[in-house]
Structure formats: structure tokens, C-alpha cells
PDB file of C-alpha atoms in Angstrom:
ATOM      1  CA  MET A 173     -10.314  10.867  41.398  1.00  0.00           C
ATOM      2  CA  ILE A 174      -9.434   7.419  42.170  1.00  0.00           C
ATOM      3  CA  GLY A 175      -8.612   6.782  38.510  1.00  0.00           C
ATOM      4  CA  ARG A 176      -5.908   9.483  38.345  1.00  0.00           C
ATOM      5  CA  PRO A 177      -3.238   7.445  40.175  1.00  0.00           C
ATOM      6  CA  VAL A 178      -3.948   4.530  37.864  1.00  0.00           C
ATOM      7  CA  ILE A 179      -3.561   6.819  34.749  1.00  0.00           C
ATOM      8  CA  SER A 180      -0.403   8.370  36.177  1.00  0.00           C
ATOM      9  CA  SER A 181       0.931   4.806  36.769  1.00  0.00           C
ATOM     10  CA  GLN A 182       0.154   3.814  33.309  1.00  0.00           C
ATOM     11  CA  THR A 183       1.558   6.945  31.896  1.00  0.00           C
ATOM     12  CA  ASP A 184       4.803   6.250  33.691  1.00  0.00           C
ATOM     13  CA  ASN A 185       4.784   2.692  32.327  1.00  0.00           C
ATOM     14  CA  ILE A 186       4.408   4.012  28.671  1.00  0.00           C
ATOM     15  CA  VAL A 187       7.182   6.704  29.396  1.00  0.00           C
ATOM     16  CA  ALA A 188       9.457   3.885  30.386  1.00  0.00           C
ATOM     17  CA  GLN A 189       8.982   2.285  27.123  1.00  0.00           C
ATOM     18  CA  LEU A 190       9.587   5.271  25.092  1.00  0.00           C
ATOM     19  CA  LEU A 191      12.688   6.694  26.884  1.00  0.00           C
ATOM     20  CA  PRO A 192      15.976   5.179  27.344  1.00  0.00           C
ATOM     21  CA  ASN A 193      17.252   5.188  30.985  1.00  0.00           C
ATOM     22  CA  SER A 194      13.909   6.376  32.367  1.00  0.00           C
ATOM     23  CA  GLY A 195      12.920   4.646  35.699  1.00  0.00           C
ATOM     24  CA  ASN A 196      12.055   5.369  39.397  1.00  0.00           C
ATOM     25  CA  GLY A 197      13.702   7.944  41.395  1.00  0.00           C
ATOM     26  CA  THR A 198      13.444   8.415  45.158  1.00  0.00           C
ATOM     27  CA  ASN A 199      10.156   7.506  46.804  1.00  0.00           C
ATOM     28  CA  GLY A 200       8.995   5.697  43.621  1.00  0.00           C
ATOM     29  CA  VAL A 201       8.612   9.068  41.806  1.00  0.00           C
ATOM     30  CA  SER A 202       9.180   8.562  38.092  1.00  0.00           C
ATOM     31  CA  GLN A 203      12.401  10.281  36.935  1.00  0.00           C
ATOM     32  CA  ILE A 204      12.928  11.171  33.330  1.00  0.00           C
ATOM     33  CA  MET A 205      16.419  10.863  32.168  1.00  0.00           C
ATOM     34  CA  THR A 206      18.098  12.747  29.103  1.00  0.00           C
ATOM     35  CA  ALA A 207      17.578  11.316  25.656  1.00  0.00           C
ATOM     36  CA  THR A 208      18.260  12.575  22.093  1.00  0.00           C
ATOM     37  CA  PRO A 209      15.646  12.496  19.518  1.00  0.00           C
ATOM     38  CA  SER A 210      17.486   9.553  17.797  1.00  0.00           C
ATOM     39  CA  ALA A 211      17.669   7.633  21.154  1.00  0.00           C
ATOM     40  CA  ILE A 212      13.875   8.227  21.564  1.00  0.00           C
ATOM     41  CA  ALA A 213      13.283   7.000  18.094  1.00  0.00           C
ATOM     42  CA  THR A 214      15.374   3.967  18.567  1.00  0.00           C
ATOM     43  CA  LYS A 215      13.727   3.071  21.955  1.00  0.00           C
ATOM     44  CA  LEU A 216      10.365   3.548  20.209  1.00  0.00           C
ATOM     45  CA  ASN A 217      11.212   1.151  17.313  1.00  0.00           C
ATOM     46  CA  GLU A 218      12.652  -1.322  19.694  1.00  0.00           C
ATOM     47  CA  ASN A 219       9.423  -1.416  21.606  1.00  0.00           C
ATOM     48  CA  ALA A 220       7.042  -1.397  18.591  1.00  0.00           C
ATOM     49  CA  ASP A 221       5.855  -4.846  19.293  1.00  0.00           C
ATOM     50  CA  VAL A 222       5.029  -4.268  22.872  1.00  0.00           C
ATOM     51  CA  ILE A 223       3.233  -0.853  22.023  1.00  0.00           C
ATOM     52  CA  LYS A 224       1.238  -2.925  19.286  1.00  0.00           C
ATOM     53  CA  SER A 225       0.291  -5.608  21.761  1.00  0.00           C
ATOM     54  CA  GLN A 226      -0.649  -3.043  24.289  1.00  0.00           C
ATOM     55  CA  SER A 227      -3.021  -1.387  21.941  1.00  0.00           C
ATOM     56  CA  GLN A 228      -5.277  -4.320  21.974  1.00  0.00           C
ATOM     57  CA  GLY A 229      -5.408  -4.456  18.137  1.00  0.00           C
ATOM     58  CA  MET A 230      -5.826  -0.917  17.659  1.00  0.00           C
ATOM     59  CA  ILE A 231      -2.335  -0.360  16.311  1.00  0.00           C
ATOM     60  CA  SER A 232      -0.908  -2.458  13.384  1.00  0.00           C
ATOM     61  CA  SER A 233       2.269  -0.717  12.760  1.00  0.00           C
ATOM     62  CA  ALA A 234       4.479   1.766  14.699  1.00  0.00           C
ATOM     63  CA  LYS A 235       7.458   3.531  13.222  1.00  0.00           C
ATOM     64  CA  ALA A 236       9.667   6.429  14.699  1.00  0.00           C
ATOM     65  CA  THR A 237      12.169   8.746  12.899  1.00  0.00           C
ATOM     66  CA  SER A 238      14.327  11.456  14.125  1.00  0.00           C
ATOM     67  CA  THR A 239      15.646  14.561  12.361  1.00  0.00           C
ATOM     68  CA  GLY A 240      17.499  17.375  14.174  1.00  0.00           C
ATOM     69  CA  SER A 241      15.452  18.143  17.339  1.00  0.00           C
ATOM     70  CA  LYS A 242      12.261  16.466  16.089  1.00  0.00           C
ATOM     71  CA  VAL A 243      10.950  12.862  16.694  1.00  0.00           C
ATOM     72  CA  THR A 244       8.152  11.664  14.324  1.00  0.00           C
ATOM     73  CA  TYR A 245       6.099   8.772  15.428  1.00  0.00           C
ATOM     74  CA  THR A 246       3.585   7.060  12.880  1.00  0.00           C
ATOM     75  CA  LEU A 247       1.012   4.936  14.142  1.00  0.00           C
ATOM     76  CA  GLU A 248      -1.087   3.073  11.546  1.00  0.00           C
ATOM     77  CA  SER A 249      -4.302   1.155  12.081  1.00  0.00           C
ATOM     78  CA  SER A 250      -7.068  -0.094   9.923  1.00  0.00           C
ATOM     79  CA  LYS A 251      -9.268   0.755  12.860  1.00  0.00           C
ATOM     80  CA  LEU A 252      -8.787   4.488  12.977  1.00  0.00           C
ATOM     81  CA  ASN A 253     -10.806   7.040  11.341  1.00  0.00           C
ATOM     82  CA  LYS A 254     -11.635  10.747  12.286  1.00  0.00           C
ATOM     83  CA  ALA A 255     -14.573   9.636  14.576  1.00  0.00           C
ATOM     84  CA  THR A 256     -12.397   7.038  16.572  1.00  0.00           C
ATOM     85  CA  VAL A 257      -9.365   9.384  16.677  1.00  0.00           C
ATOM     86  CA  GLY A 258     -11.637  12.029  18.093  1.00  0.00           C
ATOM     87  CA  ALA A 259     -13.097   9.734  20.698  1.00  0.00           C
ATOM     88  CA  LEU A 260      -9.709   8.459  21.703  1.00  0.00           C
ATOM     89  CA  LEU A 261      -8.287  11.959  22.170  1.00  0.00           C
ATOM     90  CA  LEU A 262     -11.257  13.074  24.206  1.00  0.00           C
ATOM     91  CA  ALA A 263     -11.091  10.134  26.354  1.00  0.00           C
ATOM     92  CA  SER A 264      -7.225  10.102  27.071  1.00  0.00           C
ATOM     93  CA  GLY A 265      -5.908  13.220  25.446  1.00  0.00           C
ATOM     94  CA  ASP A 266      -4.495  14.436  28.686  1.00  0.00           C
ATOM     95  CA  GLN A 267      -2.562  11.141  29.070  1.00  0.00           C
ATOM     96  CA  VAL A 268      -1.155  11.618  25.622  1.00  0.00           C
ATOM     97  CA  GLU A 269      -0.112  15.161  26.397  1.00  0.00           C
ATOM     98  CA  GLU A 270       1.540  14.083  29.637  1.00  0.00           C
ATOM     99  CA  VAL A 271       3.652  11.511  27.724  1.00  0.00           C
ATOM    100  CA  ALA A 272       4.576  14.062  25.112  1.00  0.00           C
ATOM    101  CA  ASP A 273       5.551  16.565  27.782  1.00  0.00           C
ATOM    102  CA  LYS A 274       7.898  13.832  29.523  1.00  0.00           C
ATOM    103  CA  VAL A 275       9.411  13.148  26.148  1.00  0.00           C
ATOM    104  CA  LEU A 276       9.944  16.826  25.333  1.00  0.00           C
ATOM    105  CA  ASP A 277      11.458  17.272  28.696  1.00  0.00           C
ATOM    106  CA  SER A 278      13.811  14.310  28.265  1.00  0.00           C
ATOM    107  CA  MET A 279      15.150  15.966  25.009  1.00  0.00           C
ATOM    108  CA  LYS A 280      15.395  19.512  26.705  1.00  0.00           C
ATOM    109  CA  LYS A 281      17.328  17.597  29.454  1.00  0.00           C
ATOM    110  CA  ALA A 282      19.685  16.398  26.780  1.00  0.00           C
ATOM    111  CA  GLY A 283      20.550  19.775  25.468  1.00  0.00           C
ATOM    112  CA  VAL A 284      18.082  19.599  22.462  1.00  0.00           C
ATOM    113  CA  ALA A 285      17.202  23.257  21.409  1.00  0.00           C
ATOM    114  CA  GLN A 286      13.518  23.555  20.736  1.00  0.00           C
ATOM    115  CA  PRO A 287      12.454  19.788  20.864  1.00  0.00           C
ATOM    116  CA  LYS A 288       9.589  18.656  18.969  1.00  0.00           C
ATOM    117  CA  LEU A 289       7.330  15.560  18.821  1.00  0.00           C
ATOM    118  CA  GLN A 290       4.885  14.613  15.983  1.00  0.00           C
ATOM    119  CA  VAL A 291       2.544  11.776  16.194  1.00  0.00           C
ATOM    120  CA  ASP A 292       0.923  10.961  12.932  1.00  0.00           C
ATOM    121  CA  LEU A 293      -2.228   8.767  13.062  1.00  0.00           C
ATOM    122  CA  THR A 294      -2.822   7.029   9.620  1.00  0.00           C
ATOM    123  CA  ASP A 295      -5.096   4.315   8.258  1.00  0.00           C
ATOM    124  CA  ASP A 296      -3.928   1.040   6.944  1.00  0.00           C
ATOM    125  CA  LYS A 297      -3.188   2.707   3.457  1.00  0.00           C
ATOM    126  CA  GLY A 298      -0.895   5.409   4.867  1.00  0.00           C
ATOM    127  CA  ASN A 299      -3.347   8.487   4.904  1.00  0.00           C
ATOM    128  CA  VAL A 300      -2.823  10.731   7.866  1.00  0.00           C
ATOM    129  CA  ILE A 301      -6.036  10.899   9.799  1.00  0.00           C
ATOM    130  CA  LYS A 302      -4.723  13.295  12.470  1.00  0.00           C
ATOM    131  CA  THR A 303      -1.313  14.846  13.386  1.00  0.00           C
ATOM    132  CA  LEU A 304      -0.374  15.611  16.861  1.00  0.00           C
ATOM    133  CA  ASN A 305       2.248  18.253  17.329  1.00  0.00           C
ATOM    134  CA  TYR A 306       3.931  19.018  20.513  1.00  0.00           C
ATOM    135  CA  SER A 307       6.804  21.329  21.198  1.00  0.00           C
ATOM    136  CA  ALA A 308       8.727  22.673  24.237  1.00  0.00           C
TER     137      ALA A 308
END
């Protein structure tokens, strides 16, 4: 139970790097602002180096694109395979889902109908190991 506030705080820090204009609202509670898919993709690409460095060598490349109501985020690593991806999602899948929910909520607040987030986890040759799809 002690770890949950730490995870929540880390999630808020991640979201702040993903979304333009996110920050703390009243009483230190994280407040998600509106963001279009293209604004989210731009913010992700601006922070690619930070995201790579925070991955502690797991991610070698991070690139986001947007089309219509969808953001596609491709994370590449030579250290990823089906087993490591499975273990990572087992250990922190709820945190990934929480970040995805906040991103989708941000798009909904911006008036995006049926927002979608797709995260492609690939090996260093560009082969997709796992695709995570989220929609609101």
C-alpha cells in the first residue's frame, strides 16, 4: 500500500511529459488539460530523449505520430522480447493503463470524438512485439 502513492506520483510525472499544459491543480492534485492528438504527438517527440533516459537503457527510440483522433507511439528496444514485455506489463500494466486513460481524457476534453492511443513495442529491427490499444 505504501508504494501506491509513489506509483501515482510517478504516473503524474510521466503524464506531465506526455501532455501539453498538464500540471497541478488545487491541493496538489494533478489536473489534465485538453490536448489534441497532434499536440500529444508533438509533446511526446519533444520529450523523446527524456523518456529514453528514464527508461534506463530499455528504450532506444521513441516516436509518436497522430492521424485524426489517434496517437500512435512506437517504442523501440533491442532489449525487448515477448517475455520481457510480458513481465513489464505484469509488473506495471496498471500504471501504463492509468497514463493511457489520462491521455485519452485529455483528448476527450479537447473535443476529440472516440480518441485512441496505440503503443507499439518493437525490437531494434522494427518488428512489433506487442501492440497496446486504448480507446475512450
